[in-house]
Amino acid sequence: MHAPEQIDLLTLLGTGLAVLGSDGRVLWLNPALGEMLDVGPRTAVGQDFSVLLRAPGFAAQLARTVAERHAFNLRGATFGVARGRELLADITLQPIDGDRVLVEVHPLASDLAAAGTPLSATLRGFAHEVKNPLAGLRGAAQLLERRVADDDLRQLAGMVIAEADRLAALADGLLRHGGVARLAPVNVHELLERLESIVAAEAEAPVVRHDYDPSLPDTIGDADRLLQVLLNLTRNAIEAGAGTLILRTRVEHGTRLGDRTVRAALRVDVMDDGPGVPDDLRDTLFQPLVSGRADGTGLGLALSREIAIEHGGDLRCTSRPGETIFSLYLPMERS
C-alpha cells in the first residue's frame, strides 16, 4: 500500500509525521520524524511503529483509533527511542482513508526542540571532523603522561586527557543529532572552580575574581555541557584581550525565559574588561557561523546558547567598551 502523492509535500514539514496501517506497521514516515527516532525513513517502512517508539500501550490506542474512526491525543507522554534516549511529546492519532492512521509527534523535550536549527545541522557534520583529531590528541597526552617524570607535567597531561574525553563526549552526545543531556544535580560554584583551574592553564591567563552568592542551591543540568558554555565565554574574553574576568552568581526573580516567566532563575555572569562586542555583531552575536575573528568558527556562542535553551534557560549579553557581561540563566524550578 502506498501513501498518496500529496503526502510528498509533508516531507518539507518540521513536524514528525507517519502513516501507519491498521496493524501498526509504517507505510510512510517523513524525515523530521526519522531524525527524532534516529531511523531512516526507508528503513522504517514495514516496521512496527510501537517498536520504533518503544511505547507501551500504543498498539491498543492505535486499534481504538481504527475501530472508532476518531482522533485521539496522548499528552505529555514519555517514550523511549534510540540509544537509551527518552522523548517527551504530544502525539495525535488521526484516522485517514481506509484503515490507515496519520500520526503526529510534537516533541516537548528541549533537547529536540532545536533539532532542526542550522546550528544543529552544522554541528552534525562538524562532529565527524573533530573526533579523529581528539583521539590523536588523547593518545599523545597518554604517552606523555607515562613518559614524563615531572609531577606537574603529568598533571597537565592528565588535564589534556580529561578535556579530550569531555570534548569527545560532547561530540557524541551533543554534536551528533539525538544526544540528550545527562541531567543531575550541579553545584554551580564547584563548576566555576573547575572552570578557573582550566583557565589558569591557558596561555596569557587573565586575573580571575569572584562575586558569588553562597546561598545558591544546586541546579539540575548536564555539568559537562554547562562547563562548555562557561569555557566558550571565558575563552572568547581571553581572545578579545581581557585582562580581568569576574565570575558572579545571583538569583534573579520573575525572569522571562523563552515563552514562560519563572519565579526564580540562577544567573551566572562572566564579566570581562575587554574592548566589547563590535557594533556590527550585536544583532547576530548568537547566530551560527558569525565570528568577529578571522580564525573564528562562529560556533561557540551559538552552541552555548543552544545548550542554555536546552536546559530551559537562556544566554544573554550586554556590552560596552571595558565591560562585557555574558549571563547564563538557568531556571531554579523544573517545568
Coordinates of C-alpha atoms in Angstrom, one line a residue:
M1 CA 0.0 0.0 0.0
H2 CA 1.4 3.4 -1.0
A3 CA 0.8 6.8 0.6
P4 CA -1.0 9.3 -1.6
E5 CA 1.1 11.6 -3.8
Q6 CA 0.0 14.6 -1.8
I7 CA 2.0 13.2 1.1
D8 CA 5.2 14.2 -0.6
L9 CA 4.5 17.8 0.4
L10 CA 4.6 16.8 4.1
T11 CA 8.3 15.8 3.8
L12 CA 9.0 19.6 4.0
L13 CA 7.4 20.0 7.4
G14 CA 9.3 20.1 10.7
T15 CA 6.5 18.2 12.4
G16 CA 7.2 14.5 12.8
L17 CA 4.6 12.6 10.8
A18 CA 4.0 8.9 10.0
V19 CA 1.3 7.0 8.2
L20 CA 0.5 3.6 9.7
G21 CA -1.5 0.6 8.6
S22 CA -4.2 -0.9 10.9
D23 CA -1.6 -3.4 12.0
G24 CA 0.7 -0.6 13.2
R25 CA 3.3 -1.0 10.5
V26 CA 4.9 2.1 9.0
L27 CA 3.7 2.9 5.5
W28 CA 5.4 6.2 5.3
L29 CA 7.5 8.4 7.6
N30 CA 8.8 11.9 7.0
P31 CA 12.4 13.0 7.6
A32 CA 11.6 15.1 10.6
L33 CA 10.2 12.0 12.5
G34 CA 13.1 9.9 11.2
E35 CA 15.5 12.3 12.9
M36 CA 13.6 12.2 16.1
L37 CA 13.6 8.4 16.2
D38 CA 17.1 8.2 14.7
V39 CA 15.9 5.9 11.9
G40 CA 16.0 6.4 8.1
P41 CA 12.5 6.8 6.5
R42 CA 13.1 4.0 4.1
T43 CA 14.4 1.7 6.9
A44 CA 11.3 2.5 9.0
V45 CA 8.8 1.4 6.3
G46 CA 7.4 -2.0 7.2
Q47 CA 8.4 -1.9 10.8
D48 CA 6.1 -1.9 13.8
F49 CA 5.8 1.7 14.9
S50 CA 5.2 0.8 18.5
V51 CA 8.6 -1.0 18.5
L52 CA 10.3 2.1 16.9
L53 CA 8.8 4.3 19.5
R54 CA 9.1 1.8 22.4
A55 CA 5.7 2.9 23.6
P56 CA 3.8 0.6 25.9
G57 CA 0.1 0.7 25.1
F58 CA 0.5 2.5 21.8
A59 CA -0.8 -0.5 19.8
A60 CA -4.0 -0.5 21.9
Q61 CA -4.5 3.2 21.2
L62 CA -4.0 2.7 17.5
A63 CA -6.5 -0.1 17.4
R64 CA -9.0 2.1 19.1
T65 CA -8.4 4.9 16.6
V66 CA -9.0 2.5 13.7
A67 CA -12.1 0.9 15.3
E68 CA -13.8 4.1 16.4
R69 CA -12.6 6.3 13.4
H70 CA -11.9 9.0 15.9
A71 CA -8.8 11.1 16.6
F72 CA -7.0 10.6 19.9
N73 CA -4.3 12.6 21.7
L74 CA -1.6 11.4 24.0
R75 CA -0.4 14.4 26.0
G76 CA 3.0 14.7 27.6
A77 CA 3.9 11.1 27.1
T78 CA 7.4 9.9 27.6
F79 CA 8.7 7.3 25.1
G80 CA 12.0 5.5 24.6
V81 CA 13.6 6.0 21.2
A82 CA 17.2 5.2 20.2
R83 CA 20.3 4.6 22.3
G84 CA 18.5 4.9 25.6
R85 CA 17.2 8.4 24.9
E86 CA 13.8 9.5 26.0
L87 CA 11.4 11.7 24.1
L88 CA 8.7 13.7 25.8
A89 CA 6.0 14.5 23.3
D90 CA 2.3 15.1 22.5
I91 CA 1.1 12.5 19.9
T92 CA -2.0 12.7 17.8
L93 CA -3.5 9.7 16.0
Q94 CA -5.9 10.7 13.2
P95 CA -7.8 8.1 11.0
I96 CA -7.5 8.8 7.3
D97 CA -8.7 6.9 4.2
G98 CA -9.2 3.2 4.5
D99 CA -7.8 1.7 7.8
R100 CA -4.7 4.0 7.8
V101 CA -3.8 6.4 10.6
L102 CA -1.8 9.6 10.5
V103 CA 0.5 10.0 13.5
E104 CA 1.8 13.4 14.5
V105 CA 4.6 13.7 17.0
H106 CA 5.2 17.1 18.7
P107 CA 8.3 16.9 20.9
L108 CA 8.2 18.8 24.2
A109 CA 11.7 18.0 25.4
S110 CA 14.1 20.9 25.0
D111 CA 16.9 18.8 23.6
L112 CA 14.8 18.1 20.5
A113 CA 13.2 21.5 20.2
A114 CA 16.1 22.9 18.3
A115 CA 16.9 19.8 16.4
G116 CA 16.1 21.4 13.1
T117 CA 18.2 24.6 13.5
P118 CA 21.0 25.4 11.1
L119 CA 23.4 25.1 14.0
S120 CA 22.5 21.5 14.7
A121 CA 22.9 20.6 11.1
T122 CA 26.3 22.2 11.0
L123 CA 27.4 20.5 14.2
R124 CA 26.4 17.1 13.0
G125 CA 28.8 17.4 10.1
F126 CA 31.5 19.0 12.3
A127 CA 31.4 16.1 14.8
H128 CA 32.8 13.7 12.2
E129 CA 35.7 16.1 11.6
V130 CA 36.6 16.6 15.3
K131 CA 36.6 13.1 16.6
N132 CA 39.8 11.8 14.9
P133 CA 42.0 14.7 16.0
L134 CA 40.6 14.3 19.5
A135 CA 41.6 10.7 19.5
G136 CA 45.1 11.6 18.4
L137 CA 45.4 14.3 21.0
R138 CA 44.3 12.0 23.7
G139 CA 46.8 9.3 22.6
A140 CA 49.7 11.7 22.5
A141 CA 48.8 13.0 26.0
Q142 CA 48.7 9.4 27.4
L143 CA 52.2 8.8 26.0
L144 CA 53.4 12.0 27.7
E145 CA 51.7 11.1 31.0
R146 CA 53.5 7.7 31.0
R147 CA 57.0 9.0 30.0
V148 CA 57.5 12.3 31.8
A149 CA 58.9 12.2 35.4
D150 CA 57.8 15.6 36.5
D151 CA 54.6 15.5 38.5
D152 CA 53.4 18.9 37.2
L153 CA 53.8 17.8 33.6
R154 CA 51.9 14.6 34.3
Q155 CA 49.1 16.6 35.9
L156 CA 48.9 18.8 32.8
A157 CA 48.9 15.7 30.5
G158 CA 46.1 14.3 32.7
M159 CA 44.2 17.5 32.2
V160 CA 44.6 17.3 28.4
I161 CA 43.2 13.7 28.5
A162 CA 40.3 14.7 30.7
E163 CA 39.4 17.6 28.3
A164 CA 39.8 15.4 25.2
D165 CA 37.4 12.9 26.8
R166 CA 34.9 15.6 27.7
L167 CA 35.0 17.0 24.1
A168 CA 34.7 13.6 22.7
A169 CA 31.6 13.0 24.8
L170 CA 30.2 16.3 23.6
A171 CA 30.8 15.2 20.0
D172 CA 29.0 12.0 20.7
G173 CA 26.2 13.4 22.8
L174 CA 25.7 17.0 21.6
L175 CA 27.2 17.5 18.2
R176 CA 25.6 14.3 16.9
H177 CA 21.8 14.7 16.5
G178 CA 19.9 12.9 19.1
G179 CA 22.3 13.4 22.0
V180 CA 20.4 14.0 25.2
A181 CA 21.6 15.9 28.2
R182 CA 22.6 13.8 31.2
L183 CA 20.8 15.7 34.0
A184 CA 22.0 15.6 37.6
P185 CA 22.4 18.0 40.5
V186 CA 25.1 20.5 39.7
N187 CA 26.8 22.8 42.2
V188 CA 27.5 25.9 40.1
H189 CA 30.3 27.1 42.3
E190 CA 32.1 23.8 42.0
L191 CA 31.6 24.1 38.3
L192 CA 33.2 27.6 38.3
E193 CA 36.2 26.3 40.4
R194 CA 36.7 23.7 37.7
L195 CA 36.5 26.4 35.1
E196 CA 39.0 28.5 36.9
S197 CA 41.6 25.7 37.0
I198 CA 41.3 25.2 33.3
V199 CA 41.5 29.0 32.6
A200 CA 44.6 29.2 34.8
A201 CA 46.4 26.7 32.5
E202 CA 45.7 28.9 29.4
A203 CA 48.4 31.0 27.9
E204 CA 48.1 34.6 29.0
A205 CA 45.5 33.7 31.6
P206 CA 43.7 36.7 32.9
V207 CA 43.2 37.6 36.6
V208 CA 40.0 35.9 37.8
R209 CA 37.9 37.4 40.6
H210 CA 34.7 36.0 42.3
D211 CA 31.5 37.6 43.3
Y212 CA 29.4 34.6 44.5
D213 CA 26.1 34.2 46.2
P214 CA 26.9 31.4 48.7
S215 CA 23.3 30.7 49.4
L216 CA 22.6 29.3 45.9
P217 CA 21.2 25.7 45.8
D218 CA 22.3 23.1 43.3
T219 CA 20.7 23.3 39.9
I220 CA 19.7 20.5 37.6
G221 CA 21.7 20.1 34.4
D222 CA 24.4 18.5 32.4
A223 CA 27.7 19.6 34.1
D224 CA 29.9 19.0 31.1
R225 CA 27.6 21.0 28.8
L226 CA 27.3 23.8 31.2
L227 CA 31.1 23.9 31.6
Q228 CA 31.4 24.0 27.9
V229 CA 29.2 27.2 27.8
L230 CA 31.4 28.8 30.5
L231 CA 34.6 27.8 28.8
N232 CA 33.4 29.3 25.5
L233 CA 32.6 32.6 27.2
T234 CA 35.9 32.8 29.1
R235 CA 38.0 31.9 26.1
N236 CA 36.2 34.5 24.0
A237 CA 37.1 37.0 26.6
I238 CA 40.7 35.9 26.6
E239 CA 41.0 36.0 22.9
A240 CA 39.4 39.5 22.9
G241 CA 42.2 40.7 25.1
A242 CA 40.6 40.8 28.5
G243 CA 42.9 41.2 31.5
T244 CA 40.4 40.5 34.2
L245 CA 37.5 38.1 34.4
I246 CA 34.8 38.4 37.1
L247 CA 32.7 35.3 37.8
R248 CA 29.4 36.3 39.5
T249 CA 26.4 34.3 40.6
R250 CA 23.0 35.6 41.6
V251 CA 19.3 34.7 41.9
E252 CA 17.0 36.7 39.7
H253 CA 13.3 36.7 40.3
G254 CA 10.4 36.9 37.8
T255 CA 12.7 36.2 34.8
R256 CA 11.4 35.6 31.3
L257 CA 12.9 32.5 29.8
G258 CA 11.6 31.6 26.3
D259 CA 7.8 31.6 26.4
R260 CA 7.4 31.5 30.2
T261 CA 8.3 33.5 33.2
V262 CA 10.0 31.6 36.0
R263 CA 9.7 32.6 39.7
A264 CA 13.4 32.3 40.2
A265 CA 16.4 31.8 37.9
L266 CA 20.1 31.2 38.7
R267 CA 22.2 33.7 36.9
V268 CA 25.9 33.1 36.2
D269 CA 27.7 36.2 34.8
V270 CA 31.1 36.1 33.0
M271 CA 32.3 39.7 33.0
D272 CA 35.4 40.9 31.3
D273 CA 37.2 44.2 30.8
G274 CA 37.9 43.7 27.1
P275 CA 37.1 46.1 24.2
G276 CA 33.4 44.9 24.0
V277 CA 31.3 43.4 21.2
P278 CA 31.7 45.2 17.8
D279 CA 28.6 47.1 16.9
D280 CA 28.2 45.2 13.6
L281 CA 28.0 41.9 15.5
R282 CA 25.5 42.8 18.3
D283 CA 22.4 41.7 16.4
T284 CA 23.9 38.4 15.1
L285 CA 26.1 37.5 18.0
F286 CA 24.4 34.2 18.7
Q287 CA 23.9 33.1 15.2
P288 CA 26.0 30.1 13.8
L289 CA 29.0 30.9 11.6
V290 CA 29.2 34.5 12.8
S291 CA 32.5 35.5 14.3
G292 CA 34.4 38.6 15.0
R293 CA 37.8 36.9 14.4
A294 CA 39.3 35.9 11.1
D295 CA 40.2 32.5 12.6
G296 CA 36.9 32.0 14.4
T297 CA 34.4 29.3 13.6
G298 CA 31.3 31.2 14.7
L299 CA 30.0 28.1 16.6
G300 CA 31.0 28.8 20.2
L301 CA 28.3 31.3 21.2
A302 CA 25.6 29.7 19.0
L303 CA 26.3 26.4 20.6
S304 CA 26.4 27.9 24.1
R305 CA 23.0 29.5 23.7
E306 CA 21.6 26.2 22.3
I307 CA 22.9 24.5 25.5
A308 CA 21.3 27.2 27.7
I309 CA 18.0 26.8 25.9
E310 CA 18.3 23.0 26.2
H311 CA 18.4 23.5 29.9
G312 CA 15.3 25.6 29.9
G313 CA 17.3 28.8 30.3
D314 CA 19.0 31.5 28.1
L315 CA 22.2 33.2 27.3
R316 CA 22.3 37.0 27.0
C317 CA 24.9 39.6 26.5
T318 CA 25.3 43.3 27.4
S319 CA 28.5 45.0 26.2
R320 CA 30.3 48.3 26.1
P321 CA 34.0 49.1 25.9
G322 CA 35.7 47.9 29.0
E323 CA 32.7 45.8 30.3
T324 CA 31.1 42.9 28.5
I325 CA 28.8 40.6 30.5
F326 CA 27.5 37.2 29.3
S327 CA 24.8 36.0 31.6
L328 CA 23.8 32.3 31.7
Y329 CA 20.2 31.9 33.1
L330 CA 19.0 28.6 34.4
P331 CA 15.5 28.0 35.9
M332 CA 15.6 27.1 39.6
E333 CA 12.4 25.0 39.2
R334 CA 11.9 22.4 36.5
S335 CA 8.8 22.5 34.3

